[in-house]
Amino acid sequence: MTGYVARRLGQAVVVLWAAYTVTFVILYLLPSDPVEIMLAGGQGGEQSTVDPAQVAALRHEYGLDEPLPVQYVHALWRTLHLDFGSSIQNGAPVTSLIGDALPQTAVLAVSALVIALVLGVGIAFLSTWTRWAWVRTLLLALPPLGVSLPTFWVGLLLIQFFSFRISIFPALGNEGLASLVLPSVTLAVPVSASIAQVLARGLRTALAEPYVETARAKGASRARVHLRHAFRNATIPALTIGGVIVGNLLAGAVVVETVFSRVGIGRLTVTAVNGQDIPLVQGLVLLAATIFVVTNLVVDLLYPVIDPRIRVVGVPRRPRASTKTLVGSVS
Amino acid sequence: MRTRTPLSAVTLAALLVLTACGGGGQSSSEKSADATPVKGGNLTFAISVDSGCIDPQQVGNNDALNIGRQLVDSLTVQDLDGKIQPWLAQTWEVSPDAKTFTFHLREGATFSDGTPVDSAAVKANLDGIVALGAKASLGSTYLQGYTGTQTPDAQTAVVTFAQPSAQFLQATSTMSLGLLSVPTTTADPATRCDGSTLVGSGPFTVGSYANGSKTVLKKRTGYDWAPTGAKHQGEAYLDTITYEVVPEASVRTGSLQSKQIDATTGIASQDLPQFDGNGFWTQRRANPGIPYNFFPNESRPIFSDIRVRQAFSKAVDRKTLASILNPGDVAVSSALSASTPLASDDSKDLALDVAGANELLDEAGWVKGADGVRAKDGKKLTVTVTFWQPTTAVLELVQQQERAVGIDLQLKQGTTAETTALQNSGDYDVLFYNLTRSDPDVLRTIFSTETRNVNHRAHSQVDDLLTQQAATTDTAQRAQLVAQASKLLVEEAHSIPLIELSTVIAANEDVHDLQFEGSSRLWFYDAWKQA
């Protein structure tokens, strides 16, 4: 087990390094210069008429005039010492910019996840529990709808009604619980849809398994079969999409934070990318990669807890294949 | 990673017309001005972007400059007619060669840390801006050729330049050269950006700044040096101003309508009518400086021919452009926007003339093909305009107008990054942008072959005129030189102005006396809110 975790950590480091390097290369392939963008005032800016010699001096100050490999090594060396440099746009340390924004996105993501779990599990559960075919059809139509609705559209719709029309919730800002409601619900829509989709399918498959028949034959109640037996098995495939869910939350935050004028990692990313703020983009990419790596590691370590038949015996790869054979055809 | 795209797409598709972009003219529907101002009150103002910095000496975008303007006072103030009036400097003298500027400061003004606004502070600020270099993207341009400041006594500052710099007097009225306390001038630029070391002598001080979300300004108690032209003296009326960053245009509109914000300049022009009356007011002013303009690259074979450039300009129906953008706006009338001091009227050279355009193109040997596009030596008359501002709607109209005379105009909207890269490499047919500056010298910074040389052209008479106006302190003479230069720029179609950019305030009726300053940015000192 320890060896497994160590190996996974090693992989994580490689993933982070790769993400860092790819970002670096892509940012430098872009046909532009972060200093020029800064001088144009970023988004909504006008033309700058600064003396080219002064522009060159500024580029020198940021080390942007050094050869690319030198810049790369410098940046990587600093990063290894957990020094992510300063934003080109405003000179603030990347760590403090991310540190200020992260809690806001964390609160948003966690509350959205809670809403999404309640909705997703509820829909999946009811759709398999109900004996009315029309209710099932209706409930099963919800996840595809939830996935296909554009997040910004949902957000604008909610804001129009609940903020502009009937003024229950504020349209802007990060202050207070009330300002969290609409953004969390917006962000929860696509996430709950993917949870419901996978969980409902898992539940249906599990309920058709022989052990369910056995349990029923032994006289277990319908609720007990559903909750203890089928649900537990259906959780595994739902868990495997943990990474997808985290991805949804991060990508959704970009849109939700813009629509609802919230501060957070999503908005920070938009600004950083628009301004080609290389140190900040790199810091954000590392953050996102770390979140993914950790999520996947946690998911992998959770498998044997949920299903004791799954053993983590130094298998470097995720035991997804074996999971599939255990719980049936999950695709 | 271009995550902004879906939002922008829906906004643009839904709104169709560009944001914050209009012609000249000054329509006003402000409530009666005879109401008595009320002290106190908190005003919430929505801005659309946060560039991560509120230091007026470092920023270049309008929203950030709006915030910075409330924090710093300037040596002079520019009134809405373009005249330079006293503020921190009571009087001044300019040497006949426009190289030496002597300012006599008023007594008693202080920065909010208690230190006096004296000649040492003037010197520290100007030296500091030069030291900031490119980081002071506007101020460093205004100080090109700066050789130093002498301080014969505490109230006298003598600023000298290596070459004539007539524009400097107007520059002293901008927030970009606004005065900060001496310790601020040498503080870390990043801490100045986030407001923590930003100390000015203005009617407001920094209360708090949260990157990307909001800035709160607080009234400065004891403020008593309002500029000439202010409606009152003493402290500002408002207790606080809160700038909320609201990136989505439709959310700004809805927030104003539902009174979650008090005012903004970020309402799309087609949404503006709903704020005329019925509990709201709007006020518009054209931004002084270079209007939205086509800048042809004359190092390209197509545009090296003056006839093609002239035809390009003659094909544009500027009246239609203006009326479609902001009903009631007037068409652009010169290489300078009409609200720029010393701007002349060249509207005759900017009239729609389809027959003239066709004639010129025929003469230049461009022959109309079956598809209506002209060609010469097997090459089509296709030109690509590269831009990043949200001006697609107006450019699509221009595209149709050019098409009518056989010019195939291709629109290429890129990111700020792509566009600036193209611009610097010189690899473009036509650029399209505007530049706000309330001094005609802005023509020199853009067009002169000694500066940006946006046309990539060779030295000509225009350059001499532009250099001469920069060295002329006599207003009448300078006006004449500016008029000659801008007429030449338009006649030879180095400048192809299309529309004027207006700033439009939309506010609810509880807000009073929120005004424009000389550069069409906002001035909150006289503003007050109905209790």
PDB file of N, CA and C in Angstrom, chain A residues 245-278:
ATOM      1  N   ILE A 245     -16.042  15.439 -12.348  1.00  0.00           N
ATOM      2  CA  ILE A 245     -16.842  16.373 -11.545  1.00  0.00           C
ATOM      3  C   ILE A 245     -15.992  17.571 -11.114  1.00  0.00           C
ATOM      4  N   VAL A 246     -14.788  17.284 -10.654  1.00  0.00           N
ATOM      5  CA  VAL A 246     -13.904  18.377 -10.247  1.00  0.00           C
ATOM      6  C   VAL A 246     -13.622  19.288 -11.443  1.00  0.00           C
ATOM      7  N   GLY A 247     -13.433  18.669 -12.610  1.00  0.00           N
ATOM      8  CA  GLY A 247     -13.212  19.446 -13.828  1.00  0.00           C
ATOM      9  C   GLY A 247     -14.406  20.340 -14.134  1.00  0.00           C
ATOM     10  N   ASN A 248     -15.605  19.742 -14.008  1.00  0.00           N
ATOM     11  CA  ASN A 248     -16.833  20.524 -14.221  1.00  0.00           C
ATOM     12  C   ASN A 248     -16.902  21.719 -13.289  1.00  0.00           C
ATOM     13  N   LEU A 249     -16.531  21.462 -12.035  1.00  0.00           N
ATOM     14  CA  LEU A 249     -16.614  22.532 -11.046  1.00  0.00           C
ATOM     15  C   LEU A 249     -15.643  23.660 -11.384  1.00  0.00           C
ATOM     16  N   LEU A 250     -14.432  23.298 -11.779  1.00  0.00           N
ATOM     17  CA  LEU A 250     -13.425  24.327 -12.087  1.00  0.00           C
ATOM     18  C   LEU A 250     -13.793  25.105 -13.347  1.00  0.00           C
ATOM     19  N   ALA A 251     -14.191  24.346 -14.391  1.00  0.00           N
ATOM     20  CA  ALA A 251     -14.542  25.018 -15.645  1.00  0.00           C
ATOM     21  C   ALA A 251     -15.796  25.862 -15.448  1.00  0.00           C
ATOM     22  N   GLY A 252     -16.745  25.310 -14.705  1.00  0.00           N
ATOM     23  CA  GLY A 252     -17.981  26.048 -14.446  1.00  0.00           C
ATOM     24  C   GLY A 252     -17.723  27.318 -13.670  1.00  0.00           C
ATOM     25  N   ALA A 253     -16.734  27.270 -12.780  1.00  0.00           N
ATOM     26  CA  ALA A 253     -16.438  28.446 -11.955  1.00  0.00           C
ATOM     27  C   ALA A 253     -16.044  29.636 -12.827  1.00  0.00           C
ATOM     28  N   VAL A 254     -15.368  29.362 -13.931  1.00  0.00           N
ATOM     29  CA  VAL A 254     -14.954  30.448 -14.830  1.00  0.00           C
ATOM     30  C   VAL A 254     -16.183  31.222 -15.301  1.00  0.00           C
ATOM     31  N   VAL A 255     -17.195  30.461 -15.745  1.00  0.00           N
ATOM     32  CA  VAL A 255     -18.406  31.090 -16.267  1.00  0.00           C
ATOM     33  C   VAL A 255     -19.225  31.706 -15.143  1.00  0.00           C
ATOM     34  N   VAL A 256     -19.443  30.925 -14.089  1.00  0.00           N
ATOM     35  CA  VAL A 256     -20.308  31.377 -12.994  1.00  0.00           C
ATOM     36  C   VAL A 256     -19.741  32.630 -12.330  1.00  0.00           C
ATOM     37  N   GLU A 257     -18.438  32.638 -12.122  1.00  0.00           N
ATOM     38  CA  GLU A 257     -17.842  33.798 -11.458  1.00  0.00           C
ATOM     39  C   GLU A 257     -17.913  35.053 -12.336  1.00  0.00           C
ATOM     40  N   THR A 258     -17.901  34.851 -13.638  1.00  0.00           N
ATOM     41  CA  THR A 258     -18.023  36.006 -14.527  1.00  0.00           C
ATOM     42  C   THR A 258     -19.457  36.528 -14.531  1.00  0.00           C
ATOM     43  N   VAL A 259     -20.424  35.605 -14.673  1.00  0.00           N
ATOM     44  CA  VAL A 259     -21.828  36.028 -14.718  1.00  0.00           C
ATOM     45  C   VAL A 259     -22.225  36.712 -13.415  1.00  0.00           C
ATOM     46  N   PHE A 260     -21.802  36.131 -12.294  1.00  0.00           N
ATOM     47  CA  PHE A 260     -22.227  36.665 -11.002  1.00  0.00           C
ATOM     48  C   PHE A 260     -21.229  37.658 -10.399  1.00  0.00           C
ATOM     49  N   SER A 261     -20.299  38.127 -11.203  1.00  0.00           N
ATOM     50  CA  SER A 261     -19.318  39.121 -10.750  1.00  0.00           C
ATOM     51  C   SER A 261     -18.660  38.715  -9.445  1.00  0.00           C
ATOM     52  N   ARG A 262     -18.283  37.460  -9.336  1.00  0.00           N
ATOM     53  CA  ARG A 262     -17.620  36.988  -8.115  1.00  0.00           C
ATOM     54  C   ARG A 262     -16.118  36.942  -8.322  1.00  0.00           C
ATOM     55  N   VAL A 263     -15.387  37.102  -7.244  1.00  0.00           N
ATOM     56  CA  VAL A 263     -13.940  36.890  -7.314  1.00  0.00           C
ATOM     57  C   VAL A 263     -13.702  35.406  -7.158  1.00  0.00           C
ATOM     58  N   GLY A 264     -12.642  34.915  -7.711  1.00  0.00           N
ATOM     59  CA  GLY A 264     -12.307  33.515  -7.537  1.00  0.00           C
ATOM     60  C   GLY A 264     -11.291  33.077  -8.564  1.00  0.00           C
ATOM     61  N   ILE A 265     -10.965  31.789  -8.485  1.00  0.00           N
ATOM     62  CA  ILE A 265      -9.970  31.224  -9.384  1.00  0.00           C
ATOM     63  C   ILE A 265     -10.403  31.341 -10.846  1.00  0.00           C
ATOM     64  N   GLY A 266     -11.697  31.167 -11.093  1.00  0.00           N
ATOM     65  CA  GLY A 266     -12.195  31.220 -12.466  1.00  0.00           C
ATOM     66  C   GLY A 266     -11.964  32.589 -13.088  1.00  0.00           C
ATOM     67  N   ARG A 267     -12.375  33.625 -12.380  1.00  0.00           N
ATOM     68  CA  ARG A 267     -12.195  34.988 -12.890  1.00  0.00           C
ATOM     69  C   ARG A 267     -10.718  35.320 -13.033  1.00  0.00           C
ATOM     70  N   LEU A 268      -9.947  34.877 -12.035  1.00  0.00           N
ATOM     71  CA  LEU A 268      -8.512  35.138 -12.060  1.00  0.00           C
ATOM     72  C   LEU A 268      -7.892  34.501 -13.310  1.00  0.00           C
ATOM     73  N   THR A 269      -8.381  33.295 -13.644  1.00  0.00           N
ATOM     74  CA  THR A 269      -7.869  32.596 -14.821  1.00  0.00           C
ATOM     75  C   THR A 269      -8.191  33.380 -16.090  1.00  0.00           C
ATOM     76  N   VAL A 270      -9.417  33.867 -16.196  1.00  0.00           N
ATOM     77  CA  VAL A 270      -9.805  34.638 -17.379  1.00  0.00           C
ATOM     78  C   VAL A 270      -8.877  35.851 -17.542  1.00  0.00           C
ATOM     79  N   THR A 271      -8.695  36.577 -16.433  1.00  0.00           N
ATOM     80  CA  THR A 271      -7.836  37.762 -16.495  1.00  0.00           C
ATOM     81  C   THR A 271      -6.419  37.383 -16.876  1.00  0.00           C
ATOM     82  N   ALA A 272      -5.918  36.312 -16.267  1.00  0.00           N
ATOM     83  CA  ALA A 272      -4.534  35.916 -16.498  1.00  0.00           C
ATOM     84  C   ALA A 272      -4.327  35.500 -17.952  1.00  0.00           C
ATOM     85  N   VAL A 273      -5.279  34.754 -18.489  1.00  0.00           N
ATOM     86  CA  VAL A 273      -5.132  34.278 -19.863  1.00  0.00           C
ATOM     87  C   VAL A 273      -5.255  35.444 -20.835  1.00  0.00           C
ATOM     88  N   ASN A 274      -6.259  36.303 -20.605  1.00  0.00           N
ATOM     89  CA  ASN A 274      -6.418  37.465 -21.487  1.00  0.00           C
ATOM     90  C   ASN A 274      -5.174  38.339 -21.495  1.00  0.00           C
ATOM     91  N   GLY A 275      -4.560  38.483 -20.326  1.00  0.00           N
ATOM     92  CA  GLY A 275      -3.389  39.345 -20.233  1.00  0.00           C
ATOM     93  C   GLY A 275      -2.099  38.602 -20.516  1.00  0.00           C
ATOM     94  N   GLN A 276      -2.212  37.339 -20.861  1.00  0.00           N
ATOM     95  CA  GLN A 276      -1.038  36.482 -21.068  1.00  0.00           C
ATOM     96  C   GLN A 276      -0.035  36.675 -19.933  1.00  0.00           C
ATOM     97  N   ASP A 277      -0.580  36.650 -18.724  1.00  0.00           N
ATOM     98  CA  ASP A 277       0.213  36.874 -17.526  1.00  0.00           C
ATOM     99  C   ASP A 277       0.887  35.543 -17.165  1.00  0.00           C
ATOM    100  N   ILE A 278       2.050  35.307 -17.759  1.00  0.00           N
ATOM    101  CA  ILE A 278       2.653  33.973 -17.718  1.00  0.00           C
ATOM    102  C   ILE A 278       2.826  33.404 -16.296  1.00  0.00           C
TER     103      ILE A 278
END
